[in-house]
Structures are given as C-alpha cells and as structure tokens.
Coordinates of C-alpha atoms in Angstrom, one line a residue:
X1 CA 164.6 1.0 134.4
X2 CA 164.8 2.8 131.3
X3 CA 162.0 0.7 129.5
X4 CA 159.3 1.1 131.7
X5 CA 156.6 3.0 130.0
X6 CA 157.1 6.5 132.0
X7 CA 154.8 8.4 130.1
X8 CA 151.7 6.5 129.6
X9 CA 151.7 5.8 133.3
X10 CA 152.3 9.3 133.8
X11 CA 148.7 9.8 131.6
X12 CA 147.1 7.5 133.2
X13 CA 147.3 9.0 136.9
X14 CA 147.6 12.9 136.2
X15 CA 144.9 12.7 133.9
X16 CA 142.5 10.5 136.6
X17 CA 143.6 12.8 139.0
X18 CA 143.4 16.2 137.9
X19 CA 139.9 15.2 135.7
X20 CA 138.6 13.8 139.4
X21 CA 139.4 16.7 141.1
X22 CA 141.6 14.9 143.4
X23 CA 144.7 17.4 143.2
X24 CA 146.0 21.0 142.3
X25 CA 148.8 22.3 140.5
X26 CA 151.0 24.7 142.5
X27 CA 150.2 28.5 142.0
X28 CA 154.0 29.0 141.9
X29 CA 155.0 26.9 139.0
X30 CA 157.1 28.9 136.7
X31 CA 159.7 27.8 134.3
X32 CA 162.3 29.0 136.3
X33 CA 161.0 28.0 139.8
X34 CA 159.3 24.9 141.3
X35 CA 157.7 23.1 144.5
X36 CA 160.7 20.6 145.0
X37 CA 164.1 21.1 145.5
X38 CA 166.6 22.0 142.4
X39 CA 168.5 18.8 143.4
X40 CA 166.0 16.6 142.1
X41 CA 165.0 15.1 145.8
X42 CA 165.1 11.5 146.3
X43 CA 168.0 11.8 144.4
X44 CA 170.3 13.8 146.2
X45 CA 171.5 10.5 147.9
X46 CA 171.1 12.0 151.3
X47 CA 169.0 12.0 154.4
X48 CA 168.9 13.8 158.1
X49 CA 171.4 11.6 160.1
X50 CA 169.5 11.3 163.5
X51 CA 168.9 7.3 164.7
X52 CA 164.6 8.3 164.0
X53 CA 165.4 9.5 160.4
X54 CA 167.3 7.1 159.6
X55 CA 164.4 4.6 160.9
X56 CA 162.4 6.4 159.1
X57 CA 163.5 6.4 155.6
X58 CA 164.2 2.4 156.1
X59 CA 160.6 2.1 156.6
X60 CA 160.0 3.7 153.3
X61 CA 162.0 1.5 151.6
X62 CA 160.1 -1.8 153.5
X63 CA 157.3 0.1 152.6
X64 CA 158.4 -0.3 148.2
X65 CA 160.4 2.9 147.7
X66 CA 163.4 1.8 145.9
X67 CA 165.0 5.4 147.7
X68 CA 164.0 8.0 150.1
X69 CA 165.3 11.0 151.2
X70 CA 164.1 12.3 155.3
X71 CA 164.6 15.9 156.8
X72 CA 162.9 15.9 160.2
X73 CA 162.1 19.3 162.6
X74 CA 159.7 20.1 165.2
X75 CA 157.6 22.0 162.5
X76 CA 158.3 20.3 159.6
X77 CA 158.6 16.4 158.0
X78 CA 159.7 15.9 154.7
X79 CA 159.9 12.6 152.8
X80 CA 160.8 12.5 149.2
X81 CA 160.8 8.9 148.0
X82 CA 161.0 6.9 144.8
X83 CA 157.9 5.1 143.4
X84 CA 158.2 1.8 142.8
X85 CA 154.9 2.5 139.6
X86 CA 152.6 5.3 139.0
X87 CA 149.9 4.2 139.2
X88 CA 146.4 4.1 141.1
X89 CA 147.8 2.6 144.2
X90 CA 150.4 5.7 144.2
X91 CA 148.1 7.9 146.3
X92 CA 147.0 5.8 148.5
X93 CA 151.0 5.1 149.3
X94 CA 151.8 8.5 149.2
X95 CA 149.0 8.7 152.3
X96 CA 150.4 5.6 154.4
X97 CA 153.9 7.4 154.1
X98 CA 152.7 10.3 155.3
X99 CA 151.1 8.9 158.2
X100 CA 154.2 6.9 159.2
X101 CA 155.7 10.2 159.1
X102 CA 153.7 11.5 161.0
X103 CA 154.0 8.7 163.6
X104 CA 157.5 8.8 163.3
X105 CA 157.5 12.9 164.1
X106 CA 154.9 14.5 164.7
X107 CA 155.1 17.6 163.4
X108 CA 152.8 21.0 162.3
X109 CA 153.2 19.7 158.2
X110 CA 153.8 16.2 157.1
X111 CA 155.0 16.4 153.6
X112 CA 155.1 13.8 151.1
X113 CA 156.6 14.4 147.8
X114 CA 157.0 11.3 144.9
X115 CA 159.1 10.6 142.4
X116 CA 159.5 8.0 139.4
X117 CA 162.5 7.8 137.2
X118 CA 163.8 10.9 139.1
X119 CA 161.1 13.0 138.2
X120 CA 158.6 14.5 140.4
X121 CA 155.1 12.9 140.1
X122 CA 152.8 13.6 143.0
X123 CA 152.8 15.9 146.6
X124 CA 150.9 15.6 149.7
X125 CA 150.8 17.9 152.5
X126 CA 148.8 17.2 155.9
X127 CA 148.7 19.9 158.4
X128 CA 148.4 19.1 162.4
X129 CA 147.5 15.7 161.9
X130 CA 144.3 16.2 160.0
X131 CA 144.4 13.2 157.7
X132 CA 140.8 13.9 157.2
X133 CA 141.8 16.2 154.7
X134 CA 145.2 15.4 152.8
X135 CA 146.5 17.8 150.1
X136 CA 147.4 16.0 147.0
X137 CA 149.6 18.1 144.4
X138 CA 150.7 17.2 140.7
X139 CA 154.5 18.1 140.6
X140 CA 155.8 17.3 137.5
X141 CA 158.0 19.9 136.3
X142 CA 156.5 22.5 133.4
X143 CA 158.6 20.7 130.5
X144 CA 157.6 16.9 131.4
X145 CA 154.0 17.9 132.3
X146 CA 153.4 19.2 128.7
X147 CA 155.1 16.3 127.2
X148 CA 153.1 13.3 129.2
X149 CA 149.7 15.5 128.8
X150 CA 149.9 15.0 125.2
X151 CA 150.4 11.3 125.0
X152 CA 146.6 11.5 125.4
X153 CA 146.6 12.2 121.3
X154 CA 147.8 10.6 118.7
X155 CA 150.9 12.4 118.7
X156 CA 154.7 11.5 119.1
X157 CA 156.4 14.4 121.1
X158 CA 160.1 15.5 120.0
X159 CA 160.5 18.5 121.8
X160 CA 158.9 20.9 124.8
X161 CA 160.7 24.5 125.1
X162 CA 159.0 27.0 127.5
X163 CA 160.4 30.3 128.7
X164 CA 159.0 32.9 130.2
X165 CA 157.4 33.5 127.0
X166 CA 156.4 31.2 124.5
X167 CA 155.4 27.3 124.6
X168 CA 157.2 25.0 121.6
X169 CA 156.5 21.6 121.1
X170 CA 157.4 20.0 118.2
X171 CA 155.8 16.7 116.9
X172 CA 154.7 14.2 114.7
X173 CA 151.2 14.1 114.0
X174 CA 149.6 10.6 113.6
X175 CA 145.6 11.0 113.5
X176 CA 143.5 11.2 110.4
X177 CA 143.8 14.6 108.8
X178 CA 139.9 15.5 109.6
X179 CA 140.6 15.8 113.0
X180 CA 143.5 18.4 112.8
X181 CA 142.6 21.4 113.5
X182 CA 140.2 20.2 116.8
X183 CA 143.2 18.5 118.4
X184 CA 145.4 21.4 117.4
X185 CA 143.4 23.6 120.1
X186 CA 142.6 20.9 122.2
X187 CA 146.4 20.7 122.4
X188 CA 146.8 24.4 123.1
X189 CA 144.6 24.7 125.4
X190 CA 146.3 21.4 127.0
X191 CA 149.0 23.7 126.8
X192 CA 148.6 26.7 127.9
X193 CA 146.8 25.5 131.0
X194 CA 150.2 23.5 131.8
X195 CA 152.2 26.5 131.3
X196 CA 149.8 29.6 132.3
X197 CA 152.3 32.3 132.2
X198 CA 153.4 32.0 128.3
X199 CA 152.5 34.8 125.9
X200 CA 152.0 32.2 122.6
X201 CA 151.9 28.8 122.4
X202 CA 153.2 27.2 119.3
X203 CA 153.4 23.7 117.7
X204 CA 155.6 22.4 114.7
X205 CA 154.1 19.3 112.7
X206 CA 157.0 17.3 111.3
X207 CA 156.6 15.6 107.8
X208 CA 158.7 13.2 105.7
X209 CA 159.1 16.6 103.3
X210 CA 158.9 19.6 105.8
X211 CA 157.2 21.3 108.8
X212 CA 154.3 23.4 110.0
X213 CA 154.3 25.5 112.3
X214 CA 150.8 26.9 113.8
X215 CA 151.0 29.2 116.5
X216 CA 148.4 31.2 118.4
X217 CA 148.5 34.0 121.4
X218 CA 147.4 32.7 124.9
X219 CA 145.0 35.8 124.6
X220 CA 143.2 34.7 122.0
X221 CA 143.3 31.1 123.1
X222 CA 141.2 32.1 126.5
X223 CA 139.1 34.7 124.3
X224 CA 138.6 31.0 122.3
X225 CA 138.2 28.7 125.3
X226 CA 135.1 31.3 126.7
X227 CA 133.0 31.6 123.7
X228 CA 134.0 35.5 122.7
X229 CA 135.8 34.2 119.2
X230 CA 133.5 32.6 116.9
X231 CA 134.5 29.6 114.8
X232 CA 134.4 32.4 111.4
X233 CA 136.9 33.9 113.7
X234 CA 139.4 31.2 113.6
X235 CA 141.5 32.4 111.1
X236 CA 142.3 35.5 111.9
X237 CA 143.7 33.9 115.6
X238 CA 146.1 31.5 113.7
X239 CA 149.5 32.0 112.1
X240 CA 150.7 29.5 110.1
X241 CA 154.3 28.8 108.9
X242 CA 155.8 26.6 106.4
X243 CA 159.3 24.5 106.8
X244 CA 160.9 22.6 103.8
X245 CA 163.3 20.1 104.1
X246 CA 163.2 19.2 100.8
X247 CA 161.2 15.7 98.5
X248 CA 162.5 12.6 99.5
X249 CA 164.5 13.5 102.3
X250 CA 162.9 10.8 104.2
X251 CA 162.0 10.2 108.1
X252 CA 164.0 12.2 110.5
X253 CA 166.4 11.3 112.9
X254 CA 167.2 13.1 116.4
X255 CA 170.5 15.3 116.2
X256 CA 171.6 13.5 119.3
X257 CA 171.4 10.2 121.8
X258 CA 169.4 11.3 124.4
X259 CA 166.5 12.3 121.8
X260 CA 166.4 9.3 120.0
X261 CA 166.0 7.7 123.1
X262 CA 163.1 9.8 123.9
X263 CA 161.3 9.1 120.4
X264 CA 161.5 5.5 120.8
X265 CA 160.6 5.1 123.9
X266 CA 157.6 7.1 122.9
X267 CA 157.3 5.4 119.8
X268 CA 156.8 2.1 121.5
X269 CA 154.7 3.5 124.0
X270 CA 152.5 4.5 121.0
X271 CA 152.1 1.1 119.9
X272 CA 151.1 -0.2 123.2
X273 CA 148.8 2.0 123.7
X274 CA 147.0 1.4 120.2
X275 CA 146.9 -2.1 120.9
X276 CA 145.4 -1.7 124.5
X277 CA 142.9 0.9 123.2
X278 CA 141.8 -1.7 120.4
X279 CA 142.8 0.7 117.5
X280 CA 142.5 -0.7 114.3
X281 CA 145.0 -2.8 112.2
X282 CA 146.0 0.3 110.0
X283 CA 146.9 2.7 112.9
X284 CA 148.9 0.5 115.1
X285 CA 150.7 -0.7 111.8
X286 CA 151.6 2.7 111.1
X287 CA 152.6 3.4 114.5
X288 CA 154.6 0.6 114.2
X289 CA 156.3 1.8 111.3
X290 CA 157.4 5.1 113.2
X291 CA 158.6 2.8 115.8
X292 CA 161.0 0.7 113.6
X293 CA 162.0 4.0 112.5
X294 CA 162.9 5.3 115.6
X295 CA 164.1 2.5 117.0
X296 CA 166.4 2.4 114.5
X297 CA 167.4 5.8 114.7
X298 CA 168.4 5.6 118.6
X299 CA 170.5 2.5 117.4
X300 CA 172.3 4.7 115.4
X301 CA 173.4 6.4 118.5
X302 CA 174.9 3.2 120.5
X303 CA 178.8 2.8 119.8
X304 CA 179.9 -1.1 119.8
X305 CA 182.6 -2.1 121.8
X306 CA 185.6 -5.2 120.8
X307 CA 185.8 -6.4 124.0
X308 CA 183.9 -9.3 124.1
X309 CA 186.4 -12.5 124.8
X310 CA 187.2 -14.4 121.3
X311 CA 187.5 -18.2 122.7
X312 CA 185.6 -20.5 120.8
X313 CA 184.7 -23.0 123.9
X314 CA 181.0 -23.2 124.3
X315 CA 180.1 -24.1 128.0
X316 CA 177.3 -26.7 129.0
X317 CA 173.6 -25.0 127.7
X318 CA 171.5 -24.5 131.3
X319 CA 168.2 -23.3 131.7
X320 CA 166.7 -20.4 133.4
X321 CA 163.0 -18.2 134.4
X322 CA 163.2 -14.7 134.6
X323 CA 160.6 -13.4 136.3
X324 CA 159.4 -9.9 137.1
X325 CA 157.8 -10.4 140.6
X326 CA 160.4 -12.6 141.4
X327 CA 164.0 -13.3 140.1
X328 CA 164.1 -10.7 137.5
X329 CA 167.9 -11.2 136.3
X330 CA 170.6 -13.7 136.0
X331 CA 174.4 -13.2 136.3
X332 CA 175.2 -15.5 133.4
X333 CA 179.2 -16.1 134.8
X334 CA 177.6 -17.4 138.1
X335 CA 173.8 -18.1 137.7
X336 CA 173.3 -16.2 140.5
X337 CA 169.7 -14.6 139.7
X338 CA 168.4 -10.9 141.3
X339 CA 165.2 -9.4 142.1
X340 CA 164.6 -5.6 141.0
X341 CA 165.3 -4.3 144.6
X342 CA 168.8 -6.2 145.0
X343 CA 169.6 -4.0 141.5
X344 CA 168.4 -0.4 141.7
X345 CA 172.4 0.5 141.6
X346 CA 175.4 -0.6 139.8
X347 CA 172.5 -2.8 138.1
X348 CA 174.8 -4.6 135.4
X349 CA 177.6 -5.0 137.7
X350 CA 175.3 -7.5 139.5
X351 CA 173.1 -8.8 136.6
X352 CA 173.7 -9.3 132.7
X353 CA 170.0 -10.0 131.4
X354 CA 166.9 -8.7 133.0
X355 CA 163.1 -9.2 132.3
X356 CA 161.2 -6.0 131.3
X357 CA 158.1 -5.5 133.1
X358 CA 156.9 -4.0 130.2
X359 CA 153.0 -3.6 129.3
X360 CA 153.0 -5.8 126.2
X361 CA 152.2 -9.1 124.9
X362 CA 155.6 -10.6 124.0
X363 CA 158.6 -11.0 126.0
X364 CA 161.3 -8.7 126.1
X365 CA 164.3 -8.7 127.7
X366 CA 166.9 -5.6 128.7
X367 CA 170.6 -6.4 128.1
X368 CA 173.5 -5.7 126.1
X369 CA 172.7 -8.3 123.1
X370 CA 172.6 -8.9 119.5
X371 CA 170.3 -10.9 117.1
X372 CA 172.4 -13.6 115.5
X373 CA 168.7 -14.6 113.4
X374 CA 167.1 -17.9 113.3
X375 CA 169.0 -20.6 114.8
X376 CA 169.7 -23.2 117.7
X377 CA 172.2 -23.4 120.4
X378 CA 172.1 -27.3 120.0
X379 CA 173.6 -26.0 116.4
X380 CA 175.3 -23.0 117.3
X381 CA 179.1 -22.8 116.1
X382 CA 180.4 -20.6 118.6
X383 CA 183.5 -19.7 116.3
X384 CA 181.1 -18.2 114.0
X385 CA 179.7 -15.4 116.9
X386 CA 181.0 -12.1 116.4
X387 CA 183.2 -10.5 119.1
X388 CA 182.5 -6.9 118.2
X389 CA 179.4 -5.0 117.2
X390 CA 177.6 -5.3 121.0
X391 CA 176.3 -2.1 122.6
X392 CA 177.5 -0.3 125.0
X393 CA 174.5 1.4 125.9
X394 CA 171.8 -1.4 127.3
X395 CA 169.4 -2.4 124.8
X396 CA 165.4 -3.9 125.3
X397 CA 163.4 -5.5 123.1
X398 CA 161.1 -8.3 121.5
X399 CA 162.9 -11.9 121.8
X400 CA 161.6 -14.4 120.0
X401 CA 161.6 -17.7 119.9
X402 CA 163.5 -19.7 116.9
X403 CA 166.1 -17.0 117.0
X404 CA 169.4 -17.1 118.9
X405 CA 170.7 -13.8 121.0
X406 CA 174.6 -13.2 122.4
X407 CA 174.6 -11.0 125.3
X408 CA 177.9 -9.1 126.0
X409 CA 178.2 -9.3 129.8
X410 CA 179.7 -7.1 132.1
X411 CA 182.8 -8.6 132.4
X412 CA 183.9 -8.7 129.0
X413 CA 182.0 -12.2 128.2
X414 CA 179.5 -13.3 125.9
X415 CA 176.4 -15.0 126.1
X416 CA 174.4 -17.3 123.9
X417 CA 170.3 -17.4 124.7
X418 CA 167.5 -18.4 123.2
X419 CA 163.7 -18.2 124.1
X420 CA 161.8 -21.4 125.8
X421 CA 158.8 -20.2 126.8
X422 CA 157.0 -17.2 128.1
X423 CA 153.8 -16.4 130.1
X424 CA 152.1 -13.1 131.2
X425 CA 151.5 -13.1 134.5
X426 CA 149.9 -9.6 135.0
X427 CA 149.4 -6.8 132.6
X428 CA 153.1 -5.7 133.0
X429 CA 154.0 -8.8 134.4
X430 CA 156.2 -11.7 132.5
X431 CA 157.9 -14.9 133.6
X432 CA 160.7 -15.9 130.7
X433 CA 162.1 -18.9 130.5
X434 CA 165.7 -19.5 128.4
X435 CA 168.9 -21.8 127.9
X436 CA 171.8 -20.4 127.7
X437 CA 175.6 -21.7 127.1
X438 CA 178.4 -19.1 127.7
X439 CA 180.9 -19.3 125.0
X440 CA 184.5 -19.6 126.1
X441 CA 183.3 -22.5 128.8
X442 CA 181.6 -22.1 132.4

C-alpha cells in the first residue's frame, strides 16, 4: 500500500546492513545498467510453467510473499519475490527462500532477489549448496538508493538525477543552520559512494524565497574524504550558486501528481521519525508544518468525481474493527471484511476502507473520504452530505474521533463513518473500531 512508510524502512535495513558489513553493492551498478531484470522482477506477472515451479513459487507466497516470480534450470534458480516489510526479519526470509529453492532444485546458484513496493531491496546468491556462506547484495536501483540514504538527515528529498555524469538532488533542508556545511559533505560523500562513477555531485537547498545550489567534484570530494584537503582548503573545492524565486512567493508545490505524492509521503515520514527519535517539540512542529504543506499540495493534485449516488435514505448505523493483522478492510455494500493478502489486486474492487499499518500513534485509515467536521451520525442529515468533491485517487490519513467522514465507494456509493475506538497493537499495528450507516439505505 501506498502509505506504508517505504523509505524509513528502507533506512532502517540498508543502513544496518551495509554499516554491519553484512552485504555489498554490485560492482556493476551504473545508471544505465543493473543486477535485476529491466522488467522490474516480481512484477512481470510471470513464472516458469513446469508443475515444480509452479510448486515453488506457491510456497513463497505460504511462505508471506504477496508475489513471486520462478525461472528454474539445471545450473541456475531464480526467485524474485515481494516482501511482505523490510525489515530485520527480511534476511533471514530471503535465506529460508533460498533454501526451499534449493530443495526444490538443486542447482549450481540459488538466487534470491527481494522486492518491496516493486522496487528491488535485497539479493542473495548461494553457490553449490554452501549455505555456510550466503551472499547478501543491496539492490536498490542508483536513483532510490540515494533518495532513502538521505532520510538519515534532516532533509526532505524532491528530486535524484544521475547520469553518467553528475549527481542532483534537490531538497529541503530542515536542521539548525550550524550544522550545514558538515551534513552538506556528509551528504556528498553519502552520495558519491551511492553513485561512484559521477564526475560532480551537486545539491540545491530549496527556500520559501530561492535556492542554493553547492556543488563539488568527486575528485576533490575523495582528496576530502582522505585527509589531502585541509579544512582552510574548503573553499576553494565548493561552488556555490544562487536561485531567486522572488519575496513572498511562499512554499513550493510539485509541478506534477506523482511528486507531490513523493513529498508527502516523505513529509509524514519525517514526522514519524521525529517523534520516534524523541526530537523536540520545535522540530517535529516544524516538520509538521512542511507536512500540512505538502499534504496539501498532493491534494491539489486529486480531481473529484460527481458520481457518488444523491438519495437521501440513510441505512441502519452498524459497527465494525479493522484490524491490521486481521480483517484489515470492509466492503461497506456487503460487510464482507478482507485481510491484506485477499487484496494485493483490484484492492478497491473488493474493499472500500482499509486500516493503515502505519508507524504512528493515531489511527488512520486509507479510502476514498472526505471530512464533513465535527459531528454525529446519530445527528447526521444525510441530505446535507455532498455528492461531489470525493477523490479519485485514494486518500490516508488521521481520523479522529468527534468528526464524521463519507467514503465514496467503489460502486458509486457513499459512506458515513465515524471513529469508536482505537488501540495499537504493535508498532505499525492498529485495530479501529467504527459505525457506519450507508446513505441511500442498506
């Protein structure tokens, strides 16, 4: 699901990973070239079509991979599946795959390769059997490697661009001014070692009235990194350019959907993260800020639709638990309720509200709703709910309680909800309880 905080868990096991010395990056990494297929893997939808492949990948998906893709030969095993998390437990899955594999066909090279979202996370090779020693690989591609590996700063990423040349990211710089110009390099370096082959690496600050630009050459960066530039040196290594967007024009927002997106995705993932790390109240209230702003911005983006059903009828209020190790989403025209692995396709086709299994405090549910303010459904007038203004594009966020929400279901319906209870079950874990009456009767 789109909400799922991608990027932090990202972090948390590259980071863990590559500091432990656990894993390599590919020599061959290039912008133009990679160690997975150009397809995108698990998510080329297909898989060898012998009987023992096809036993194969369905013992993947028993195994928690919501998709897998199998090529067997006598020299080779590949499985490419989809991670249900990233997180600590992914190696040691990636290892039990690869020795069902290996079970399954024993061949010269078991290979393993994971994916989350549709993006490759994690490799693991095992040659002739020897799980004594298992090579583990970090896959992500150049682009998304540079963009997670910074969400280890204060920092909210807009855009990577790497060619065969230069390095660009482009960013919003949230930390205290007096610690600029050491997580500038630190950055670089990040980088640079994330994209070895570039000439320059460059970063653009974004303000409320303009931009800088620092860049430095990835020459002088390693002459830097090994002690033969001296901190008097400095300047003469950095060039520095200024942007102006002119006073007052104001925070920024994305040029188009998919980037907006992005930005408040990361924006929330910001907060989060403050709030874990036990920032102080200042920070995460400015992070906060950035994320109204860009939540707003992406909101911007979603066209409404009119064509939600207008009958006034409001049917009899029911109550239901959402629950994201369990029953995670409710068909509203049925009450037929879902778990996450009855939904990984056609997901609102077969649910209209779904818990996020988001790493936060408060509940928040993924749908296709508005915010109608503080209310009741025991004093709703169902009349007064608007049949136009829903998005199209699903939606997530906080619900709280005292407030009334219309969904706009798949089928052209609407929805009236409101918050009962909630309780965290687990650190991404929520159970949600809500009634709900469904306006034009049923």
């Amino acid at each position: 699901m789109k909400g799922k905080v991608l990027i932090l868990l990202i972090i948390l096991i590259g980071g863990y990973l590559y500091v432990g010395g656990y894993i390599k990056i590919p020599d061959n990494l290039g912008p133009d070239n990679s160690p997975y297929p150009p397809d995108g893997g698990s998510n080329s939808g297909g898989f060898s079509t012998g009987e023992v492949a096809q036993g194969l990948r369905g013992a993947m998906i028993d195994m928690g991979a919501s998709d897998a893709y199998v090529s067997l030969s006598g020299e080779r095993t590949l499985v490419q599946f989809e991670a249900p998390a990233v997180d600590e437990a992914l190696m040691g899955m990636a290892y039990e795959v690869a020795k069902k594999a290996y079970e399954t066909n024993p061949a010269k090279e078991v290979r393993v390769e994971a994916y989350y979202l549709g993006e490759p996370v994690l490799g693991l090779t095992v040659s002739n059997g020897d799980f004594d020693n298992p090579e583990f690989e970090d896959i992500r591609r150049p682009r998304f490697r540079v963009e997670s590996d910074l969400g280890i700063f204060d920092v909210l990423v807009h855009n990577v661009a790497i060619t065969n040349e230069t390095a660009s990211v482009t960013l919003e710089y949230l930390a205290d001014e007096e610690g600029f110009w050491k997580d500038y390099f630190a950055m670089a370096f990040l980088i640079l070692e994330d994209a070895p082959w570039v000439k320059e690496v460059s970063i653009t600050y974004l303000a409320d009235n303009g931009s800088l630009t620092v860049s430095t050459s990835s020459d002088d960066l390693l002459k830097l990194h090994s002690g033969e530039i001296t901190a008097e040196e400095l300047p003469s290594i950095v060039h520095v350019s200024v942007g102006n967007t002119g006073e007052g024009s104001g925070s920024k927002c994305a040029s188009n959907k998919e980037d907006a997106y992005k930005l408040f995705v990361q924006a929330y993932n910001n907060v989060t993260s403050l709030q874990s790390s036990g920032a102080s109240d200042e920070e995460i209230q400015k992070a906060y800020a950035k994320y109204q702003e860009a939540k707003a911005c992406y909101e911007s983006f979603l066209t409404t639709t009119t064509s939600a059903t207008s009958g006034v009828e409001m049917g009899e209020i029911k109550i239901v638990t959402l629950d994201t190790e369990g029953a995670a989403g409710v068909k509203f025209s049925t009450g037929e309720m879902k778990g996450f692995d009855e939904i990984q396709s056609d997901t609102w086709e077969k649910v209209d509200l779904l818990v996020e299994p988001w790493c936060v405090d408060y509940p928040a549910l993924l749908g296709h709703w508005i915010d109608l303010g503080e209310g009741s459904l025991d004093s709703l007038d169902p009349s007064a709910v608007p049949t136009s203004g829903y998005p199209v594009d699903e939606v997530s966020g906080e619900i709280r309680a005292g407030h009334v929400y219309v969904n706009l279901n798949s089928d052209g319906t609407l929805t009236a909800f409101e918050l009962v209870s909630h309780e965290k079950t687990g650190d991404c874990s929520h159970r949600i309880t809500i009634r709900y009456a469904n306006l034009g009767g049923g």
